Tab-separated table of C-alpha atoms in Angstrom:
chain	number	residue	atom	x	y	z
A	1	MET	CA	0.115	-0.206	0.105
A	2	GLN	CA	2.670	2.033	0.887
A	3	GLU	CA	4.583	1.778	-1.970
A	4	ALA	CA	0.856	2.239	-4.310
A	5	GLN	CA	0.384	5.576	-2.965
A	6	GLN	CA	3.677	7.023	-3.890
A	7	LYS	CA	3.694	5.486	-7.802
A	8	LYS	CA	0.070	7.711	-6.927
A	9	ASN	CA	2.311	10.505	-5.525
A	10	PHE	CA	4.672	10.215	-8.529
A	11	ARG	CA	2.196	10.096	-11.059
A	12	ARG	CA	1.655	14.119	-10.490
A	13	TYR	CA	4.226	14.823	-12.697
A	14	ASP	CA	2.644	12.739	-15.786
A	15	LEU	CA	3.391	15.114	-18.721
A	16	ALA	CA	1.934	15.272	-22.311
A	17	GLY	CA	2.504	17.007	-25.496
A	18	VAL	CA	6.154	19.067	-24.134
A	19	ASN	CA	9.503	19.758	-25.330
A	20	LEU	CA	12.997	17.841	-24.281
A	21	HIS	CA	16.129	19.554	-25.480
A	22	ALA	CA	18.818	18.086	-25.969
A	23	SER	CA	22.204	18.928	-24.700
A	24	LYS	CA	26.210	17.312	-24.052
A	25	GLU	CA	27.443	16.696	-21.440
A	26	GLY	CA	30.986	15.718	-21.693
A	27	ASP	CA	30.578	11.665	-23.745
A	28	GLU	CA	26.734	11.797	-22.829
A	29	LEU	CA	23.773	13.609	-23.831
A	30	TRP	CA	21.191	14.157	-21.906
A	31	HIS	CA	17.605	15.896	-22.349
A	32	LYS	CA	16.965	19.249	-20.001
A	33	LEU	CA	12.540	18.490	-18.868
A	34	MET	CA	10.680	21.976	-18.030
A	35	VAL	CA	8.588	20.634	-15.699
A	36	GLY	CA	7.021	23.186	-12.345
A	37	GLY	CA	5.880	21.826	-8.636
A	38	LEU	CA	9.697	20.698	-8.089
A	39	ALA	CA	9.910	20.836	-4.183
A	40	GLU	CA	12.298	19.223	-1.694
A	41	ARG	CA	9.984	16.766	0.078
A	42	ARG	CA	6.276	16.880	-2.041
A	43	PRO	CA	7.323	14.269	-2.699
A	44	SER	CA	10.414	15.162	-4.153
A	45	VAL	CA	12.388	13.919	-7.809
A	46	LEU	CA	15.852	12.698	-7.009
A	47	LYS	CA	18.697	12.089	-9.181
A	48	GLY	CA	18.576	8.539	-9.771
A	49	ASP	CA	14.404	8.702	-10.513
A	50	SER	CA	13.507	6.422	-13.650
A	51	VAL	CA	11.604	8.492	-16.475
A	52	TYR	CA	9.890	6.977	-19.239
A	53	VAL	CA	9.762	8.391	-22.778
A	54	TRP	CA	7.089	7.930	-25.845
A	55	VAL	CA	5.528	9.883	-28.603
A	56	PRO	CA	2.142	10.315	-28.039
A	57	GLY	CA	-0.493	7.790	-29.841
A	58	THR	CA	1.578	5.129	-29.436
A	59	THR	CA	2.231	2.944	-27.145
A	60	ASP	CA	3.628	-0.315	-28.310
A	61	VAL	CA	7.503	1.698	-27.379
A	62	GLU	CA	9.199	2.932	-24.498
A	63	TYR	CA	12.272	4.781	-23.609
A	64	GLU	CA	13.833	4.424	-19.935
A	65	GLY	CA	15.593	7.085	-19.239
A	66	PHE	CA	16.976	8.410	-15.818
A	67	VAL	CA	17.413	11.646	-13.179
A	68	GLN	CA	20.479	13.279	-13.157
A	69	GLU	CA	19.952	16.234	-12.180
A	70	VAL	CA	16.356	18.409	-10.924
A	71	LEU	CA	16.553	22.362	-10.264
A	72	ARG	CA	13.848	25.034	-9.724
A	73	ASP	CA	11.742	24.260	-12.444
A	74	ALA	CA	13.495	21.387	-14.973
A	75	THR	CA	14.965	18.127	-14.977
A	76	TRP	CA	17.936	16.771	-16.739
A	77	LEU	CA	17.606	13.195	-18.014
A	78	GLN	CA	19.517	10.793	-19.377
A	79	LEU	CA	18.023	9.125	-22.151
A	80	ASN	CA	18.596	5.197	-23.418
A	81	PRO	CA	21.226	4.953	-26.324
A	82	CYS	CA	18.610	4.770	-29.132
A	83	PHE	CA	16.232	7.363	-28.498
A	84	GLN	CA	17.581	10.129	-30.075
A	85	ASP	CA	17.727	8.048	-33.670
A	86	ALA	CA	14.715	6.879	-33.025
A	87	THR	CA	12.551	10.036	-32.705
A	88	ARG	CA	14.293	11.864	-35.590
A	89	GLY	CA	12.207	14.883	-36.484
A	90	VAL	CA	9.601	14.577	-33.191
A	91	THR	CA	8.526	17.473	-31.071
A	92	GLU	CA	6.755	16.761	-28.769
A	93	PHE	CA	6.919	13.823	-26.200
A	94	ASN	CA	4.686	12.003	-23.511
A	95	VAL	CA	6.658	11.513	-19.989
A	96	ARG	CA	6.302	9.620	-16.929
A	97	PHE	CA	7.566	9.478	-13.479
A	98	SER	CA	8.709	6.264	-11.258
A	99	PHE	CA	11.092	6.099	-8.218
A	100	SER	CA	13.366	3.841	-7.323
A	101	ARG	CA	11.629	0.210	-6.076
A	102	ILE	CA	15.414	-0.917	-4.343
A	103	GLN	CA	14.293	0.584	-1.125
A	104	PHE	CA	11.431	-1.792	-1.066
A	105	ARG	CA	12.929	-4.659	-2.765
A	106	ARG	CA	14.941	-4.329	0.098
A	107	MET	CA	12.305	-4.653	3.136
A	108	HIS	CA	11.017	-7.546	0.721
A	109	THR	CA	13.603	-9.165	1.239
A	110	ALA	CA	14.064	-9.016	5.177
A	111	ILE	CA	10.321	-9.586	5.138
A	112	ASP	CA	10.843	-12.587	3.203
A	113	ASN	CA	14.237	-13.867	5.139
A	114	VAL	CA	14.583	-12.917	8.851
A	115	ASP	CA	13.710	-15.657	11.074
A	116	LEU	CA	10.464	-14.058	12.697
A	117	SER	CA	11.332	-15.797	16.365
A	118	LEU	CA	14.340	-13.984	16.612
A	119	VAL	CA	12.289	-10.677	17.015
A	120	TRP	CA	9.597	-11.411	19.152
A	121	PRO	CA	10.189	-13.507	21.720
A	122	ASP	CA	7.723	-15.842	22.541
A	123	HIS	CA	6.289	-15.212	26.205
A	124	GLN	CA	7.042	-18.212	27.495
A	125	LEU	CA	11.375	-17.461	26.776
A	126	PRO	CA	13.792	-17.556	29.593
A	127	VAL	CA	14.327	-13.808	30.886
A	128	ALA	CA	18.109	-12.880	31.662
A	129	PRO	CA	19.917	-13.878	34.881
A	130	SER	CA	21.081	-11.172	37.568
A	131	ALA	CA	23.750	-9.027	35.731
A	132	PRO	CA	27.284	-9.813	36.753
A	133	PRO	CA	29.692	-7.467	37.737
A	134	LEU	CA	30.957	-5.607	34.875
A	135	GLU	CA	35.539	-6.524	35.270
A	136	ARG	CA	36.340	-3.834	33.362
A	137	SER	CA	35.273	0.293	33.419
A	138	VAL	CA	31.742	1.454	32.268
A	139	SER	CA	34.141	4.917	31.835
A	140	ILE	CA	36.319	4.079	28.376
A	141	GLY	CA	36.907	6.921	26.382
A	142	ASP	CA	34.799	10.213	27.539
A	143	TRP	CA	31.730	8.649	29.049
A	144	ALA	CA	30.473	8.139	32.731
A	145	LEU	CA	26.970	5.771	32.700
A	146	ASN	CA	25.019	6.878	35.108
A	147	ALA	CA	22.961	3.773	37.644
A	148	ASP	CA	20.363	2.907	34.566
A	149	GLN	CA	22.642	3.325	31.196
A	150	ARG	CA	24.879	0.618	33.321
A	151	VAL	CA	22.215	-1.264	33.277
A	152	CYS	CA	21.743	-1.020	29.641
A	153	VAL	CA	25.267	-2.231	29.145
A	154	GLU	CA	24.915	-4.843	31.808
A	155	ARG	CA	21.991	-6.254	30.284
A	156	SER	CA	22.814	-6.347	26.812
A	157	LEU	CA	26.209	-8.408	27.827
A	158	VAL	CA	23.942	-10.565	29.860
A	159	LEU	CA	22.174	-11.759	26.173
A	160	ALA	CA	25.469	-13.773	25.575
A	161	THR	CA	25.352	-16.103	27.879
A	162	LEU	CA	21.661	-17.234	27.503
A	163	PRO	CA	21.083	-20.615	25.528
A	164	ARG	CA	17.937	-18.625	23.857
A	165	LYS	CA	17.717	-15.501	23.468
A	166	HIS	CA	15.635	-11.599	22.890
A	167	PRO	CA	16.060	-8.406	21.677
A	168	PHE	CA	16.842	-5.924	24.507
A	169	LEU	CA	14.987	-2.946	24.345
A	170	ILE	CA	16.892	0.796	25.662
A	171	ARG	CA	13.708	3.556	25.454
A	172	GLY	CA	14.683	7.245	26.205
A	173	ALA	CA	14.032	10.211	25.139
A	174	PHE	CA	16.014	13.461	23.612
A	175	GLY	CA	19.339	13.989	25.173
A	176	THR	CA	19.160	10.747	27.923
A	177	GLY	CA	22.420	9.473	26.297
A	178	LYS	CA	20.460	7.002	24.528
A	179	THR	CA	24.097	7.323	21.853
A	180	SER	CA	26.652	6.759	24.448
A	181	THR	CA	25.122	3.895	26.514
A	182	LEU	CA	25.527	1.916	22.921
A	183	CYS	CA	29.169	3.095	22.197
A	184	ASN	CA	29.082	1.548	26.479
A	185	VAL	CA	28.031	-2.336	25.588
A	186	VAL	CA	30.417	-2.307	21.927
A	187	LEU	CA	33.223	-0.454	23.339
A	188	GLN	CA	32.574	-3.562	26.807
A	189	LEU	CA	31.487	-6.285	24.449
A	190	LEU	CA	35.041	-5.367	22.214
A	191	HIS	CA	36.761	-5.010	25.663
A	192	SER	CA	35.405	-8.635	27.265
A	193	SER	CA	35.498	-11.703	26.759
A	194	ALA	CA	32.047	-11.889	24.867
A	195	GLY	CA	31.242	-14.501	21.599
A	196	THR	CA	32.843	-18.282	21.161
A	197	ALA	CA	36.363	-18.647	22.371
A	198	ALA	CA	37.199	-19.725	19.283
A	199	GLU	CA	36.135	-16.402	17.832
A	200	PRO	CA	36.004	-12.977	19.589
A	201	CYS	CA	32.771	-11.161	18.949
A	202	ARG	CA	32.564	-9.430	15.860
A	203	ILE	CA	29.484	-6.672	16.300
A	204	LEU	CA	26.862	-5.183	13.308
A	205	LEU	CA	26.164	-1.422	14.625
A	206	CYS	CA	23.596	0.442	12.391
A	207	THR	CA	20.921	2.953	12.289
A	208	GLU	CA	18.504	5.240	10.353
A	209	CYS	CA	20.504	7.522	8.722
A	210	ASN	CA	23.855	8.420	8.040
A	211	ALA	CA	24.411	10.847	9.807
A	212	ALA	CA	23.458	9.077	13.309
A	213	ALA	CA	26.313	6.285	11.850
A	214	ASP	CA	28.569	8.944	11.199
A	215	LEU	CA	28.425	9.936	14.887
A	216	TYR	CA	28.737	6.717	16.319
A	217	VAL	CA	32.167	6.415	14.410
A	218	THR	CA	33.029	9.995	15.145
A	219	LEU	CA	32.985	8.628	19.365
A	220	LEU	CA	33.998	5.833	19.083
A	221	ALA	CA	36.557	7.115	16.819
A	222	LYS	CA	38.027	8.249	20.532
A	223	VAL	CA	39.006	4.848	21.239
A	224	VAL	CA	38.766	2.389	18.479
A	225	ALA	CA	41.745	1.573	15.944
A	226	PRO	CA	41.103	2.106	12.149
A	227	SER	CA	42.231	-1.786	12.053
A	228	GLU	CA	38.998	-3.196	14.012
A	229	MET	CA	35.700	-0.440	13.118
A	230	LEU	CA	34.612	0.042	9.267
A	231	ARG	CA	32.211	2.424	8.225
A	232	SER	CA	30.509	1.155	4.961
A	233	TYR	CA	28.698	3.604	2.324
A	234	GLN	CA	26.496	3.551	-0.544
A	235	ALA	CA	27.924	3.627	-3.788
A	236	HIS	CA	27.040	7.565	-4.079
A	237	ARG	CA	28.592	8.604	-1.370
A	238	THR	CA	31.903	10.368	-2.323
A	239	ARG	CA	34.215	11.824	-0.259
A	240	GLY	CA	33.025	14.738	2.346
A	241	GLN	CA	33.261	13.310	5.361
A	242	SER	CA	34.739	14.664	8.088
A	243	THR	CA	38.435	13.425	8.891
A	244	SER	CA	37.912	11.558	12.396
A	245	VAL	CA	35.428	8.758	9.740
A	246	TRP	CA	36.971	9.330	7.044
A	247	GLU	CA	39.726	7.539	8.545
A	248	TYR	CA	37.459	4.556	9.162
A	249	CYS	CA	35.612	4.196	5.737
A	250	LYS	CA	39.285	5.554	3.056
A	251	ALA	CA	39.702	0.983	3.067
A	252	LEU	CA	36.801	1.072	0.495
A	253	TYR	CA	37.079	4.093	-1.610
A	254	ASP	CA	37.539	3.643	-5.126
A	255	GLN	CA	39.633	6.338	-6.755
A	256	THR	CA	38.862	5.785	-10.579
A	257	ARG	CA	35.304	6.040	-9.919
A	258	ASN	CA	34.619	7.789	-7.144
A	259	ILE	CA	31.944	5.764	-5.905
A	260	MET	CA	32.681	4.124	-1.926
A	261	ARG	CA	32.475	0.189	-2.995
A	262	ALA	CA	31.442	-2.105	-1.518
A	263	PRO	CA	33.035	-4.481	1.055
A	264	THR	CA	34.637	-7.754	0.106
A	265	ILE	CA	32.936	-10.980	3.043
A	266	GLU	CA	37.641	-11.032	3.302
A	267	GLU	CA	37.604	-7.432	4.276
A	268	LEU	CA	35.022	-8.190	6.865
A	269	LEU	CA	36.333	-10.937	8.969
A	270	GLY	CA	39.143	-8.220	8.990
A	271	TYR	CA	36.931	-6.289	11.219
A	272	ARG	CA	35.054	-6.815	14.676
A	273	LEU	CA	32.727	-3.855	14.092
A	274	ILE	CA	31.078	-2.506	11.173
A	275	ILE	CA	28.875	0.329	11.196
A	276	CYS	CA	26.265	1.224	8.074
A	277	THR	CA	22.204	2.407	7.961
A	278	PHE	CA	19.712	-0.060	8.370
A	279	ASP	CA	19.784	0.568	4.409
A	280	HIS	CA	22.914	-0.303	3.444
A	281	SER	CA	23.514	-3.633	5.746
A	282	ALA	CA	20.705	-5.178	2.683
A	283	VAL	CA	24.566	-5.064	0.736
A	284	LEU	CA	26.131	-6.713	3.241
A	285	TRP	CA	23.682	-9.513	2.852
A	286	GLY	CA	23.163	-9.090	-0.908
A	287	ILE	CA	26.811	-10.061	-1.118
A	288	GLY	CA	26.717	-13.676	1.074
A	289	CYS	CA	27.822	-12.475	4.512
A	290	PRO	CA	27.491	-15.561	6.254
A	291	THR	CA	24.576	-15.056	9.439
A	292	THR	CA	27.453	-16.415	11.745
A	293	MET	CA	29.327	-13.812	11.229
A	294	PHE	CA	28.236	-11.449	13.697
A	295	THR	CA	27.695	-12.175	16.961
A	296	HIS	CA	25.594	-8.900	17.866
A	297	ILE	CA	23.584	-6.799	16.262
A	298	VAL	CA	23.307	-3.536	17.768
A	299	MET	CA	20.430	-1.050	15.825
A	300	ASP	CA	19.513	2.577	17.098
A	301	GLU	CA	16.519	4.981	15.837
A	302	VAL	CA	14.508	1.594	15.995
A	303	ALA	CA	12.007	3.835	16.069
A	304	ASN	CA	11.758	6.355	13.503
A	305	ALA	CA	12.533	3.882	11.035
A	306	LEU	CA	9.198	1.731	8.860
A	307	GLU	CA	9.617	-1.809	10.571
A	308	PRO	CA	10.257	-4.269	7.387
A	309	ARG	CA	13.359	-1.198	7.181
A	310	ALA	CA	14.180	-2.402	10.923
A	311	LEU	CA	14.296	-5.735	10.211
A	312	ILE	CA	16.395	-5.484	7.025
A	313	PRO	CA	19.591	-6.384	9.652
A	314	LEU	CA	18.350	-8.624	11.331
A	315	GLN	CA	18.398	-10.916	7.768
A	316	LEU	CA	21.829	-11.612	9.241
A	317	ALA	CA	20.947	-12.362	12.478
A	318	ILE	CA	20.706	-15.945	13.581
A	319	PRO	CA	19.383	-18.079	17.631
A	320	SER	CA	22.905	-17.005	19.072
A	321	THR	CA	23.035	-13.566	17.652
A	322	SER	CA	22.332	-11.171	21.310
A	323	ILE	CA	19.995	-7.879	19.359
A	324	VAL	CA	19.998	-4.798	21.282
A	325	MET	CA	17.595	-2.253	19.963
A	326	ALA	CA	16.873	1.818	20.918
A	327	GLY	CA	14.930	4.661	19.507
A	328	ASP	CA	11.913	7.051	21.367
A	329	ASP	CA	8.569	6.423	19.606
A	330	LYS	CA	7.393	9.998	21.306
A	331	GLN	CA	9.928	11.856	18.604
A	332	ILE	CA	10.029	11.675	15.253
A	333	ALA	CA	7.763	8.537	13.200
A	334	PRO	CA	8.808	6.397	10.225
A	335	GLN	CA	7.327	8.332	7.760
A	336	VAL	CA	4.292	6.237	5.989
A	337	GLN	CA	2.692	7.823	2.352
A	338	SER	CA	-0.440	5.997	2.983
A	339	PRO	CA	-3.524	6.217	4.531
A	340	SER	CA	-4.420	2.858	4.896
A	341	ALA	CA	-1.024	1.708	5.243
A	342	ARG	CA	-1.252	3.737	8.739
A	343	HIS	CA	-4.381	2.634	9.412
A	344	HIS	CA	-3.153	-1.027	9.566
A	345	GLY	CA	-0.264	-0.299	11.231
A	346	LEU	CA	2.239	1.224	8.883
A	347	LYS	CA	3.353	3.844	10.689
A	348	GLN	CA	3.667	1.686	14.085
A	349	SER	CA	7.654	0.761	15.030
A	350	MET	CA	9.224	-1.741	15.722
A	351	LEU	CA	10.000	-0.522	19.212
A	352	VAL	CA	6.774	0.546	20.378
A	353	ARG	CA	4.827	-2.701	18.985
A	354	LEU	CA	7.961	-5.388	20.606
A	355	VAL	CA	7.172	-2.812	23.875
A	356	GLY	CA	3.749	-4.217	24.036
A	357	LEU	CA	4.054	-7.996	23.502
A	358	ASP	CA	3.071	-10.064	26.798
A	359	PHE	CA	6.389	-11.090	26.416
A	360	TYR	CA	8.212	-7.852	27.387
A	361	GLN	CA	5.085	-6.249	29.326
A	362	LYS	CA	6.014	-9.784	31.883
A	363	HIS	CA	9.419	-9.860	32.257
A	364	PRO	CA	10.439	-5.502	32.642
A	365	GLU	CA	13.769	-6.825	33.104
A	366	THR	CA	14.389	-7.166	29.280
A	367	PHE	CA	13.879	-3.436	28.616
A	368	ILE	CA	14.646	-0.419	30.288
A	369	GLU	CA	13.645	3.481	29.803
A	370	LEU	CA	16.556	6.609	30.023
A	371	LYS	CA	14.920	9.459	32.142
A	372	THR	CA	17.826	11.738	33.389
A	373	ASN	CA	18.350	13.734	30.906
A	374	TYR	CA	21.835	15.851	30.344
A	375	ARG	CA	20.360	18.478	27.391
A	376	SER	CA	17.706	20.567	28.245
A	377	HIS	CA	17.287	23.960	30.568
A	378	PRO	CA	14.517	22.383	33.408
A	379	LYS	CA	11.900	25.182	32.095
A	380	LEU	CA	12.540	23.536	28.131
A	381	LEU	CA	12.514	20.002	29.652
A	382	ASP	CA	8.840	20.642	32.120
A	383	LEU	CA	6.742	20.765	28.535
A	384	PRO	CA	8.461	18.657	26.617
A	385	SER	CA	7.883	16.117	29.999
A	386	ARG	CA	4.669	16.597	30.670
A	387	ILE	CA	3.076	15.916	27.445
A	388	PHE	CA	4.799	13.282	25.815
A	389	TYR	CA	7.113	11.518	28.774
A	390	ASN	CA	4.169	11.175	31.300
A	391	GLY	CA	6.199	14.498	34.122
A	392	ASN	CA	9.331	11.188	34.788
A	393	LEU	CA	11.674	12.797	32.643
A	394	VAL	CA	14.370	14.443	35.496
A	395	ALA	CA	17.185	17.600	34.186
A	396	GLY	CA	20.634	15.967	35.006
A	397	ALA	CA	21.971	18.829	32.370
A	398	ASP	CA	25.234	20.899	34.287
A	399	VAL	CA	23.617	23.838	36.388
A	400	ARG	CA	25.874	26.620	34.567
A	401	ALA	CA	26.150	24.501	31.428
A	402	CYS	CA	22.459	24.762	30.511
A	403	SER	CA	21.604	28.051	32.351
A	404	SER	CA	24.477	30.383	30.469
A	405	LEU	CA	22.644	32.122	28.172
A	406	CYS	CA	20.019	32.691	30.225
A	407	GLN	CA	20.989	36.838	30.984
A	408	TRP	CA	21.868	36.686	27.119
A	409	GLU	CA	20.373	40.388	26.761
A	410	ARG	CA	18.297	39.612	23.829
A	411	LEU	CA	16.020	37.248	25.860
A	412	PRO	CA	12.363	38.726	26.869
A	413	VAL	CA	12.340	37.092	29.674
A	414	LYS	CA	15.595	36.525	31.603
A	415	GLY	CA	16.360	33.326	33.262
A	416	LEU	CA	13.829	31.112	30.342
A	417	PRO	CA	16.424	30.651	27.736
A	418	LEU	CA	13.517	30.429	24.688
A	419	MET	CA	12.927	33.118	22.206
A	420	PHE	CA	10.572	33.510	19.393
A	421	VAL	CA	12.120	35.170	16.269
A	422	GLY	CA	9.320	36.453	13.652
A	423	VAL	CA	10.366	37.719	10.880
A	424	GLU	CA	9.193	39.021	7.510
A	425	GLY	CA	10.711	37.608	4.774
A	426	LYS	CA	9.990	35.738	0.958
A	427	ASP	CA	10.513	32.958	0.721
A	428	GLU	CA	12.381	32.485	-3.119
A	429	GLN	CA	13.343	29.308	-5.555
A	430	THR	CA	17.216	29.904	-7.210
A	431	ALA	CA	16.700	27.688	-10.808
A	432	ASP	CA	19.045	25.024	-9.833
A	433	SER	CA	17.232	24.455	-7.135
A	434	PRO	CA	13.512	23.177	-6.515
A	435	GLY	CA	13.912	23.951	-2.291
A	436	PHE	CA	13.469	27.156	-0.996
A	437	LEU	CA	15.508	29.768	0.477
A	438	ASN	CA	14.633	33.051	3.219
A	439	LYS	CA	17.260	36.347	3.277
A	440	HIS	CA	16.011	38.545	5.333
A	441	GLU	CA	15.494	34.470	8.153
A	442	ALA	CA	19.157	34.065	7.084
A	443	ALA	CA	19.828	37.177	7.732
A	444	GLN	CA	18.508	37.273	10.837
A	445	ILE	CA	19.659	33.722	11.594
A	446	VAL	CA	23.578	35.478	11.494
A	447	THR	CA	22.921	38.479	13.615
A	448	LEU	CA	21.126	36.552	16.574
A	449	ILE	CA	24.504	34.223	16.228
A	450	GLN	CA	26.919	37.255	16.536
A	451	SER	CA	25.531	38.296	19.695
A	452	LEU	CA	25.989	34.979	21.617
A	453	LEU	CA	29.523	34.701	20.667
A	454	LEU	CA	29.691	38.217	21.711
A	455	HIS	CA	27.689	37.217	25.360
A	456	LYS	CA	29.827	36.674	28.357
A	457	LEU	CA	29.759	35.922	31.868
A	458	ASP	CA	32.453	36.788	34.370
A	459	GLY	CA	34.303	38.189	31.127
A	460	LYS	CA	34.493	35.288	29.858
A	461	PRO	CA	32.062	34.345	26.205
A	462	VAL	CA	30.039	32.143	27.169
A	463	VAL	CA	29.534	29.667	23.291
A	464	THR	CA	32.209	29.528	20.634
A	465	PRO	CA	30.595	29.095	16.541
A	466	SER	CA	31.871	24.903	17.687
A	467	ASP	CA	28.601	25.069	19.995
A	468	ILE	CA	25.965	27.035	17.848
A	469	ALA	CA	23.675	24.597	15.856
A	470	VAL	CA	21.208	25.491	12.644
A	471	VAL	CA	18.008	23.584	11.855
A	472	ALA	CA	16.708	24.307	8.193
A	473	ALA	CA	14.182	23.187	6.435
A	474	PHE	CA	15.051	23.414	3.466
A	475	HIS	CA	18.430	22.029	2.265
A	476	LYS	CA	19.216	25.536	-0.428
A	477	GLN	CA	19.035	27.483	3.346
A	478	THR	CA	21.715	25.281	4.819
A	479	LEU	CA	23.785	26.790	1.999
A	480	LEU	CA	23.255	30.571	2.726
A	481	ILE	CA	22.570	30.481	6.243
A	482	ARG	CA	27.319	28.385	5.701
A	483	ASN	CA	28.201	31.328	3.132
A	484	LEU	CA	26.421	34.550	5.230
A	485	LEU	CA	28.908	32.908	8.295
A	486	ARG	CA	31.528	32.585	6.533
A	487	LYS	CA	31.561	36.282	4.836
A	488	LYS	CA	31.362	37.484	8.248
A	489	GLN	CA	34.530	34.921	9.682
A	490	ILE	CA	32.430	32.304	12.133
A	491	PHE	CA	32.874	28.992	11.101
A	492	ASP	CA	32.579	26.095	12.260
A	493	VAL	CA	28.703	26.710	13.698
A	494	ASP	CA	26.435	23.245	13.005
A	495	VAL	CA	24.340	24.150	10.020
């Protein structure tokens, strides 16, 4: 139903009687197609999507091509090589767009291959025994764990000792330390005797998006050597990673084709920790990676992914595989376009479904909720805690750090580090992109950042550029903000 809805959404771009303008791009012939209504996420036509062109009044031949570039009101297409000669003299064409089915194919494959008894445990399954004290300090690297986080690590280690296993679930709101907890789980496993005596543990760490996977690499790089950890990317990701991440993926970079290639099984066997996205784990399955390779599968952002998508890494699980899942079902839910699919439960994440099972309800020690927030000012935490988390969140952030801007001169209410700024700007588009930008909003953001950098406490600057993050709805807006900041000689702001 989800796929059918996406097909229906794409049919809004069907065109009849349009012109195609040929242009030489290096050794390739591209065709420019004028098409209005393109906008990011509405839904957007993306590079790599399929396009089909045929002559009006004919039904026997369609010429397949691919989108190579998306502009504001046009797309550049690369069509079948025989198109130019076969349609010589024809000036008008009918066009329809289609999307790549690879994500749906991966989800279908996962549904067919995953042993669901490993994911949805029987309610008779014995629970984990009491966890022994950790032999090694959990403060590996820069992280010190609280009591709940320590329990997460201990119970994750105990999984390997069970004759029959169940996914161990970690639920936690924003800022409660899910990422640092999972880092500690991974580090404890790498430094423990987990796995068999014949072979040490080998971990597959998967996240829903590339940014989260790169964050794990950056954090773990402080402790784990490039000889032990590999970051695997999809092919179209070219060089653009930070220096710390690049050290862990450069072995897979193909300089000739300027792409990231898939690892070989022999290469995977040389590492103890593989980090990738849910989607990319299908590549590991596709190259024939044996299901006995990974002793542990650790998954973050499970609550953000469609349930079939979260199944993709679990194709590599067998009964002896320990599975740890983490997420927050109160944040971004899986994106479901089909109302029918939403009605039948596709919007419910795997994490929510598992927590609702009798097994987890009867055995609360099989999951844990992290409640101490280390990121937010207590006044900012209070509202979401009461609305979404039943008032259970506890403020644990450093008081001096989270209150350091409470006296900023721009704040309308001193002591409350929150403000809304109204801007009478205008949304604009450039010819080279379907995304929007707003120059007035971007200028206002830069002004606010300058003011923040000038704010002092006890005569010392409170924040540095690297302490500031800016979130924008469109890629073009992020580029505009970055350029304006550079002109002001402000670098290291995360935009």
